């Protein structure tokens, strides 16, 4: 029985449809679910209406203006590798886990999707590494600083009014 199952699996995996499917989805799955992605493979069947657009490239708004607007409009803003539900590095994951402890509305941008945005954020904050956390328009720091502030209670004080506001909205 085990031998026939093994033979069956080998024959299925060698089928053309299976191997092309494996190529098409490689890197698309992570653990139990799919990764976030806003990039489209160079697939001739993808219509241009469904391809993501770079709104900054199609407008007169500079990346510096976008960063300033993000920070101004979002009381808790993090520029990170990945997205909060699916961080792409340990430091970004740590920062999101700590910030989630405070139940504050968290806004984020994935800097891996746009090298120019990544450079604009670095220039804006004068900080070379990611993640970069901003609270109420002020640059706070990276994951090490967030963790340290969490351990000393400073982060709780900094986010206290935001936590109260999010509880009122519920």
N, CA, C and O of each residue as an XYZ file, in Angstrom:
680
protein
N       0.828     -1.198      0.000
C       0.000      0.000      0.000
C       0.864      1.250      0.000
O       0.651      2.143     -0.820
N       1.847      1.333      0.914
C       2.720      2.499      0.982
C       3.509      2.665     -0.302
O       3.751      3.782     -0.760
N       3.903      1.551     -0.871
C       4.677      1.597     -2.106
C       3.825      2.146     -3.251
O       4.320      2.941     -4.050
N       2.573      1.747     -3.349
C       1.709      2.227     -4.425
C       1.367      3.708     -4.233
O       1.254      4.442     -5.215
N       1.204      4.149     -3.007
C       0.942      5.558     -2.731
C       2.147      6.406     -3.122
O       1.999      7.473     -3.717
N       3.334      5.926     -2.784
C       4.558      6.625     -3.140
C       4.695      6.732     -4.653
O       5.059      7.789     -5.170
N       4.412      5.665     -5.354
C       4.482      5.658     -6.815
C       3.463      6.630     -7.401
O       3.763      7.352     -8.352
N       2.261      6.648     -6.833
C       1.207      7.548     -7.294
C       1.617      9.004     -7.108
O       1.438      9.823     -8.010
N       2.163      9.326     -5.947
C       2.581     10.700     -5.683
C       3.688     11.141     -6.630
O       3.685     12.278     -7.102
N       4.622     10.263     -6.906
C       5.695     10.602     -7.839
C       5.152     10.844     -9.230
O       5.598     11.758     -9.923
N       4.195     10.034     -9.643
C       3.644     10.209    -10.988
C       2.815     11.490    -11.076
O       2.823     12.154    -12.112
N       2.105     11.844    -10.016
C       1.318     13.081    -10.018
C       2.233     14.293    -10.058
O       1.969     15.242    -10.798
N       3.300     14.276     -9.277
C       4.189     15.441     -9.226
C       4.935     15.659    -10.524
O       5.444     16.755    -10.760
N       5.015     14.652    -11.368
C       5.717     14.823    -12.638
C       4.792     15.295    -13.751
O       5.257     15.568    -14.858
N       3.496     15.396    -13.483
C       2.562     15.869    -14.502
C       2.849     17.322    -14.850
O       3.230     18.091    -13.967
N       2.680     17.725    -16.106
C       2.984     19.094    -16.530
C       2.183     20.151    -15.784
O       2.732     21.190    -15.417
N       0.897     19.909    -15.553
C       0.065     20.907    -14.879
C       0.559     21.154    -13.458
O       0.556     22.295    -12.997
N       0.975     20.121    -12.767
C       1.444     20.255    -11.398
C       2.745     21.040    -11.345
O       2.899     21.922    -10.500
N       3.670     20.736    -12.222
C       4.946     21.442    -12.165
C       4.788     22.895    -12.580
O       5.491     23.751    -12.045
N       3.882     23.213    -13.524
C       3.684     24.611    -13.893
C       2.979     25.358    -12.775
O       3.255     26.536    -12.547
N       2.067     24.683    -12.071
C       1.404     25.307    -10.933
C       2.421     25.615     -9.841
O       2.371     26.683     -9.230
N       3.344     24.688     -9.589
C       4.357     24.886     -8.569
C       5.207     26.101     -8.919
O       5.550     26.886     -8.035
N       5.550     26.269    -10.183
C       6.347     27.417    -10.608
C       5.559     28.708    -10.443
O       6.108     29.724    -10.017
N       4.297     28.672    -10.774
C       3.487     29.875    -10.751
C       3.295     30.410     -9.330
O       3.268     31.625     -9.134
N       3.161     29.526     -8.338
C       2.863     29.977     -6.982
C       4.065     29.954     -6.056
O       3.911     30.206     -4.861
N       5.256     29.664     -6.559
C       6.401     29.604     -5.653
C       6.601     30.957     -4.992
O       6.632     31.986     -5.666
N       6.736     30.955     -3.684
C       6.920     32.192     -2.938
C       5.632     32.908     -2.604
O       5.668     33.958     -1.963
N       4.496     32.375     -3.016
C       3.227     33.038     -2.755
C       2.611     32.641     -1.425
O       1.744     33.345     -0.907
N       3.048     31.527     -0.870
C       2.441     31.065      0.364
C       3.412     31.165      1.526
O       4.619     30.984      1.362
N       2.884     31.448      2.679
C       3.697     31.535      3.884
C       2.912     30.892      5.014
O       1.871     31.405      5.422
N       3.395     29.797      5.508
C       2.710     29.131      6.612
C       1.327     28.679      6.207
O       1.172     27.877      5.285
N       0.308     29.197      6.901
C      -1.057     28.750      6.668
C      -1.797     29.595      5.643
O      -2.900     29.228      5.238
N      -1.229     30.709      5.212
C      -1.970     31.558      4.299
C      -1.100     32.181      3.242
O       0.080     31.857      3.112
N      -1.689     33.068      2.499
C      -0.961     33.728      1.420
C      -0.282     34.987      1.933
O      -0.748     35.627      2.875
N       0.822     35.325      1.297
C       1.512     36.570      1.624
C       0.806     37.725      0.946
O       0.133     37.547     -0.070
N       0.961     38.897      1.508
C       0.469     40.100      0.862
C       1.402     40.434     -0.283
O       2.618     40.277     -0.178
N       0.836     40.881     -1.346
C       1.664     41.285     -2.463
C       0.889     42.255     -3.319
O      -0.282     42.029     -3.624
N       1.532     43.323     -3.704
C       0.892     44.257     -4.628
C       1.639     44.285     -5.943
O       1.381     45.133     -6.797
N       2.549     43.372     -6.100
C       3.259     43.299     -7.365
C       2.620     42.220     -8.216
O       2.133     41.211     -7.705
N       2.628     42.444     -9.500
C       2.021     41.501    -10.423
C       3.126     40.889    -11.258
O       3.976     41.607    -11.784
N       3.125     39.568    -11.386
C       4.140     38.956    -12.238
C       3.943     39.402    -13.680
O       2.863     39.856    -14.057
N       4.975     39.273    -14.466
C       4.848     39.668    -15.864
C       4.023     38.609    -16.593
O       4.546     37.785    -17.343
N       2.752     38.662    -16.349
C       1.809     37.714    -16.907
C       1.068     38.383    -18.051
O       0.394     39.390    -17.835
N       1.174     37.852    -19.259
C       0.512     38.489    -20.385
C      -1.013     38.461    -20.269
O      -1.693     39.215    -20.965
N      -1.561     37.606    -19.403
C      -3.009     37.533    -19.240
C      -3.548     38.563    -18.254
O      -4.765     38.705    -18.131
N      -2.682     39.283    -17.551
C      -3.127     40.286    -16.593
C      -3.390     41.590    -17.327
O      -2.483     42.177    -17.917
N      -4.629     42.035    -17.286
C      -5.010     43.269    -17.961
C      -4.443     44.461    -17.201
O      -4.359     44.430    -15.973
N      -4.058     45.499    -17.911
C      -3.413     46.650    -17.259
C      -4.331     47.350    -16.265
O      -3.838     48.027    -15.363
N      -5.651     47.213    -16.398
C      -6.576     47.816    -15.434
C      -6.432     47.207    -14.044
O      -6.794     47.831    -13.046
N      -5.901     45.985    -13.981
C      -5.797     45.300    -12.707
C      -4.390     45.332    -12.129
O      -4.155     44.803    -11.043
N      -3.463     45.940    -12.836
C      -2.103     46.066    -12.335
C      -2.048     47.215    -11.333
O      -2.719     48.230    -11.520
N      -1.260     47.068    -10.278
C      -1.143     48.167     -9.309
C      -0.452     49.362     -9.954
O       0.405     49.219    -10.826
N      -0.846     50.522     -9.505
C      -0.232     51.732    -10.042
C       0.535     52.437     -8.939
O       0.216     52.308     -7.757
N       1.522     53.163     -9.335
C       2.284     53.985     -8.406
C       1.689     55.380     -8.475
O       2.018     56.157     -9.372
N       0.813     55.701     -7.532
C       0.107     56.974     -7.562
C       1.059     58.155     -7.458
O       0.798     59.222     -8.015
N       2.158     57.967     -6.747
C       3.129     59.054     -6.612
C       3.767     59.370     -7.960
O       4.017     60.535     -8.271
N       4.030     58.349     -8.752
C       4.651     58.558    -10.062
C       3.683     59.231    -11.019
O       4.111     59.925    -11.941
N       2.374     59.035    -10.816
C       1.371     59.592    -11.713
C       0.799     60.910    -11.213
O      -0.219     61.368    -11.732
N       1.421     61.529    -10.227
C       0.898     62.784     -9.694
C       2.043     63.755     -9.446
O       3.217     63.437     -9.637
N       1.661     64.938     -9.016
C       2.666     65.963     -8.721
C       3.150     65.885     -7.283
O       3.955     66.718     -6.865
N       2.685     64.911     -6.518
C       3.055     64.789     -5.111
C       4.418     64.103     -5.019
O       4.638     63.056     -5.627
N       5.321     64.701     -4.260
C       6.636     64.087     -4.069
C       6.552     63.021     -2.982
O       5.620     63.009     -2.178
N       7.522     62.141     -2.968
C       7.556     61.106     -1.925
C       7.721     61.731     -0.544
O       7.176     61.224      0.436
N       8.462     62.818     -0.464
C       8.606     63.523      0.823
C       7.236     63.998      1.309
O       6.925     63.900      2.496
N       6.420     64.513      0.384
C       5.076     64.960      0.747
C       4.207     63.791      1.206
O       3.405     63.931      2.130
N       4.368     62.657      0.569
C       3.600     61.466      0.958
C       3.979     61.034      2.367
O       3.108     60.716      3.177
N       5.282     61.023      2.663
C       5.738     60.651      4.011
C       5.192     61.643      5.032
O       4.683     61.242      6.079
N       5.296     62.937      4.732
C       4.775     63.957      5.655
C       3.277     63.793      5.870
O       2.790     63.919      6.993
N       2.548     63.513      4.796
C       1.104     63.326      4.897
C       0.771     62.082      5.718
O      -0.131     62.121      6.555
N       1.483     60.986      5.491
C       1.273     59.759      6.274
C       1.429     60.036      7.765
O       0.593     59.645      8.579
N       2.503     60.708      8.094
C       2.835     60.953      9.501
C       1.854     61.929     10.142
O       1.502     61.792     11.313
N       1.420     62.911      9.364
C       0.477     63.907      9.872
C      -0.921     63.315     10.082
O      -1.583     63.607     11.078
N      -1.361     62.480      9.136
C      -2.733     61.971      9.171
C      -2.912     60.715     10.025
O      -4.038     60.368     10.383
N      -1.826     60.038     10.350
C      -1.920     58.787     11.106
C      -1.198     58.923     12.435
O       0.026     59.059     12.456
N      -1.926     58.888     13.550
C      -1.288     59.063     14.854
C      -0.255     57.992     15.175
O       0.698     58.255     15.908
N      -0.430     56.798     14.642
C       0.548     55.724     14.826
C       0.890     55.205     13.433
O       0.082     54.535     12.790
N       2.100     55.525     12.979
C       2.536     55.175     11.626
C       3.837     54.406     11.707
O       4.762     54.809     12.412
N       3.911     53.295     10.983
C       5.143     52.519     10.955
C       5.489     52.196      9.499
O       4.659     51.710      8.730
N       6.727     52.478      9.156
C       7.280     52.081      7.868
C       8.075     50.820      8.158
O       8.997     50.827      8.974
N       7.713     49.743      7.486
C       8.265     48.443      7.857
C       8.495     47.569      6.636
O       8.082     47.894      5.522
N       9.161     46.460      6.874
C       9.340     45.441      5.837
C       8.172     44.479      5.956
O       8.083     43.709      6.912
N       7.278     44.530      4.980
C       6.058     43.738      5.021
C       4.896     44.586      5.480
O       4.947     45.815      5.432
N       3.858     43.924      5.922
C       2.663     44.583      6.453
C       2.411     44.033      7.855
O       2.931     42.970      8.194
N       1.622     44.733      8.681
C       1.428     44.275     10.062
C       0.953     42.831     10.192
O       1.375     42.129     11.111
N       0.095     42.380      9.303
C      -0.384     40.998      9.384
C       0.640     39.988      8.890
O       0.533     38.800      9.196
N       1.631     40.443      8.130
C       2.632     39.546      7.572
C       3.985     40.261      7.469
O       4.438     40.573      6.368
N       4.630     40.519      8.616
C       5.947     41.176      8.578
C       6.956     40.320      7.831
O       6.877     39.091      7.849
N       7.913     40.982      7.169
C       8.912     40.263      6.384
C      10.282     40.274      7.035
O      11.256     39.843      6.418
N      10.382     40.758      8.270
C      11.647     40.656      9.011
C      11.338     40.622     10.503
O      10.273     41.058     10.940
N      12.268     40.106     11.263
C      12.069     39.952     12.697
C      11.908     41.271     13.438
O      11.127     41.357     14.385
N      12.637     42.298     13.018
C      12.538     43.594     13.690
C      11.164     44.221     13.456
O      10.570     44.784     14.375
N      10.666     44.123     12.228
C       9.325     44.640     11.928
C       8.273     43.852     12.703
O       7.319     44.431     13.222
N       8.444     42.540     12.782
C       7.519     41.696     13.522
C       7.489     42.080     15.006
O       6.421     42.175     15.612
N       8.661     42.294     15.573
C       8.758     42.689     16.979
C       8.047     44.017     17.219
O       7.286     44.151     18.177
N       8.290     44.991     16.357
C       7.672     46.311     16.511
C       6.149     46.208     16.456
O       5.459     46.817     17.274
N       5.623     45.451     15.511
C       4.173     45.298     15.378
C       3.595     44.587     16.591
O       2.542     44.983     17.089
N       4.268     43.535     17.080
C       3.766     42.819     18.256
C       3.697     43.744     19.466
O       2.718     43.712     20.211
N       4.720     44.563     19.669
C       4.718     45.487     20.805
C       3.599     46.512     20.647
O       2.858     46.768     21.596
N       3.469     47.103     19.456
C       2.432     48.126     19.240
C       1.028     47.537     19.361
O       0.114     48.219     19.824
N       0.844     46.294     18.956
C      -0.468     45.656     19.075
C      -0.888     45.455     20.524
O      -2.079     45.332     20.809
N       0.075     45.421     21.443
C      -0.244     45.295     22.862
C      -1.076     46.482     23.363
O      -1.800     46.359     24.351
N      -0.973     47.620     22.687
C      -1.643     48.841     23.145
C      -2.970     49.089     22.457
O      -3.647     50.072     22.758
N      -3.355     48.213     21.538
C      -4.646     48.305     20.867
C      -4.890     49.698     20.285
O      -5.958     50.281     20.471
N      -3.890     50.220     19.582
C      -4.018     51.515     18.921
C      -4.186     51.293     17.422
O      -3.711     50.295     16.882
N      -4.866     52.227     16.748
C      -4.997     52.084     15.298
C      -3.628     52.244     14.633
O      -3.004     53.300     14.731
N      -3.176     51.212     13.971
C      -1.826     51.170     13.412
C      -1.891     51.318     11.898
O      -2.538     50.522     11.218
N      -1.223     52.332     11.377
C      -1.099     52.515      9.933
C       0.317     52.125      9.541
O       1.263     52.356     10.293
N       0.458     51.527      8.352
C       1.770     51.025      7.947
C       1.949     51.126      6.440
O       0.983     51.130      5.677
N       3.204     51.206      6.037
C       3.581     51.110      4.624
C       4.707     50.094      4.515
O       5.608     50.041      5.352
N       4.630     49.294      3.465
C       5.640     48.285      3.186
C       6.734     48.930      2.343
O       6.515     49.240      1.172
N       7.904     49.131      2.927
C       8.997     49.796      2.210
C       9.690     48.874      1.218
O      10.499     49.334      0.413
N       9.388     47.586      1.262
C       9.994     46.659      0.313
C       9.414     46.819     -1.090
O      10.027     46.395     -2.070
N       8.248     47.421     -1.186
C       7.587     47.569     -2.476
C       8.076     48.761     -3.276
O       7.836     48.834     -4.481
N       8.757     49.698     -2.627
C       9.139     50.914     -3.327
C      10.459     51.436     -2.758
O      10.494     52.001     -1.665
N      11.527     51.244     -3.502
C      12.860     51.663     -3.051
C      12.934     53.182     -2.866
O      13.605     53.666     -1.954
N      12.246     53.929     -3.729
C      12.263     55.399     -3.605
C      11.584     55.846     -2.313
O      12.051     56.772     -1.650
N      10.474     55.183     -1.958
C       9.795     55.495     -0.697
C      10.709     55.183      0.479
O      10.797     55.967      1.425
N      11.382     54.054      0.425
C      12.317     53.667      1.481
C      13.371     54.751      1.683
O      13.659     55.141      2.814
N      13.941     55.234      0.590
C      14.959     56.289      0.675
C      14.375     57.601      1.170
O      15.032     58.328      1.915
N      13.135     57.917      0.763
C      12.487     59.157      1.219
C      12.256     59.129      2.728
O      12.433     60.142      3.404
N      11.861     57.968      3.258
C      11.628     57.843      4.704
C      12.948     58.000      5.450
O      13.009     58.690      6.467
N      14.007     57.361      4.948
C      15.331     57.494      5.576
C      15.771     58.950      5.614
O      16.271     59.426      6.633
N      15.589     59.648      4.517
C      15.973     61.060      4.429
C      15.145     61.900      5.387
O      15.674     62.784      6.061
N      13.847     61.625      5.447
C      12.944     62.394      6.293
C      13.300     62.263      7.770
O      13.326     63.253      8.501
N      13.572     61.038      8.199
C      13.801     60.781      9.628
C      15.260     60.877     10.039
O      15.570     60.952     11.228
N      16.160     60.873      9.060
C      17.602     60.819      9.341
C      17.944     59.563     10.154
O      18.778     59.598     11.059
N      17.278     58.457      9.806
C      17.467     57.176     10.494
C      17.673     56.112      9.419
O      16.861     56.014      8.500
N      18.732     55.315      9.508
C      19.083     54.426      8.392
C      18.373     53.073      8.336
O      18.406     52.416      7.295
N      17.737     52.642      9.415
C      17.211     51.278      9.454
C      15.690     51.261      9.570
O      15.057     52.276      9.860
N      15.126     50.082      9.337
C      13.679     49.886      9.439
C      13.411     48.727     10.373
O      14.218     47.803     10.470
N      12.274     48.769     11.064
C      11.137     49.655     10.916
C      11.403     51.033     11.508
O      12.311     51.232     12.315
N      10.565     51.978     11.070
C      10.601     53.324     11.627
C       9.202     53.648     12.124
O       8.225     53.573     11.379
N       9.127     54.010     13.397
C       7.846     54.245     14.063
C       7.681     55.729     14.357
O       8.566     56.373     14.920
N       6.519     56.258     13.962
C       6.175     57.648     14.228
C       4.897     57.664     15.059
O       3.961     56.909     14.797
N       4.873     58.537     16.064
C       3.691     58.688     16.893
C       3.336     60.168     16.981
O       4.151     60.998     17.385
N       2.110     60.476     16.597
C       1.604     61.854     16.632
C       2.539     62.811     15.898
O       2.827     63.904     16.386
N       3.003     62.402     14.746
C       3.839     63.253     13.909
C       5.300     63.303     14.291
O       6.075     64.012     13.651
N       5.694     62.578     15.304
C       7.077     62.618     15.797
C       7.761     61.273     15.577
O       7.190     60.220     15.860
N       8.992     61.323     15.067
C       9.757     60.095     14.888
C      10.177     59.577     16.254
O      10.760     60.311     17.052
N       9.876     58.302     16.522
C      10.208     57.686     17.806
C      11.470     56.839     17.674
O      12.405     56.991     18.460
N      11.500     55.948     16.683
C      12.680     55.108     16.495
C      12.338     53.776     15.879
O      11.279     53.607     15.274
N      13.245     52.828     16.037
C      13.089     51.486     15.486
C      12.587     50.506     16.521
O      12.129     50.900     17.594
N      12.674     49.226     16.197
C      12.112     48.196     17.073
C      12.821     48.133     18.424
O      12.180     47.865     19.440
N      14.131     48.377     18.452
C      14.850     48.342     19.734
C      14.374     49.449     20.662
O      14.249     49.239     21.869
N      14.112     50.611     20.115
C      13.640     51.743     20.926
C      12.201     51.495     21.378
O      11.851     51.774     22.524
N      11.370     50.972     20.479
C       9.985     50.654     20.842
C       9.965     49.635     21.985
O       9.222     49.798     22.953
N      10.777     48.592     21.870
C      10.831     47.559     22.903
C      11.315     48.140     24.231
O      10.747     47.844     25.283
N      12.349     48.956     24.187
C      12.869     49.583     25.403
C      11.811     50.481     26.046
O      11.620     50.443     27.262
N      11.127     51.283     25.240
C      10.075     52.157     25.770
C       8.928     51.331     26.359
O       8.339     51.719     27.368
N       8.615     50.216     25.745
C       7.565     49.323     26.257
C       7.973     48.767     27.623
O       7.164     48.735     28.551
N       9.223     48.332     27.744
C       9.702     47.737     28.993
C       9.767     48.757     30.123
O       9.552     48.404     31.283
N      10.061     50.015     29.805
C      10.160     51.040     30.845
C       8.835     51.744     31.120
O       8.732     52.511     32.077
N       7.811     51.491     30.286
C       6.509     52.140     30.488
C       6.352     53.441     29.724
O       5.269     54.027     29.730
N       7.403     53.910     29.066
C       7.315     55.163     28.309
C       6.350     55.064     27.131
O       5.650     56.026     26.813
N       6.316     53.914     26.491
C       5.442     53.746     25.324
C       3.978     53.806     25.744
O       3.143     54.353     25.024
N       3.672     53.250     26.897
C       2.296     53.298     27.410
C       1.863     54.745     27.622
O       0.743     55.119     27.275
N       2.745     55.552     28.189
C       2.445     56.973     28.398
C       2.265     57.694     27.065
O       1.347     58.500     26.910
N       3.137     57.406     26.108
C       3.103     58.067     24.810
C       1.822     57.744     24.047
O       1.277     58.604     23.354
N       1.337     56.500     24.173
C       0.172     56.055     23.412
C      -1.122     56.083     24.224
O      -2.172     55.671     23.730
N      -1.054     56.561     25.454
C      -2.196     56.498     26.362
C      -3.439     57.182     25.796
O      -4.522     56.596     25.827
N      -3.313     58.390     25.287
C      -4.483     59.092     24.763
C      -5.012     58.431     23.498
O      -6.213     58.490     23.233
N      -4.150     57.808     22.718
C      -4.603     57.094     21.516
C      -5.354     55.824     21.880
O      -6.309     55.446     21.201
N      -4.925     55.165     22.952
C      -5.613     53.969     23.426
C      -7.001     54.350     23.927
O      -7.969     53.634     23.670
N      -7.109     55.467     24.638
C      -8.390     55.928     25.154
C      -9.324     56.287     24.005
O     -10.516     55.985     24.066
N      -8.803     56.931     22.953
C      -9.619     57.304     21.805
C     -10.156     56.080     21.080
O     -11.316     56.065     20.668
N      -9.325     55.051     20.919
C      -9.781     53.852     20.218
C     -10.832     53.098     21.030
O     -11.696     52.438     20.452
N     -10.772     53.184     22.364
C     -11.782     52.534     23.203
C     -13.114     53.283     23.116
O     -14.175     52.661     23.168
N     -13.068     54.626     22.981
C     -14.293     55.423     22.861
C     -15.015     55.089     21.560
O     -16.245     55.059     21.522
N     -14.258     54.839     20.499
C     -14.859     54.554     19.199
C     -15.556     53.204     19.166
O     -16.463     53.001     18.358
N     -15.152     52.276     20.028
C     -15.768     50.933     20.056
C     -17.077     50.982     20.714
O     -17.746     49.956     20.835
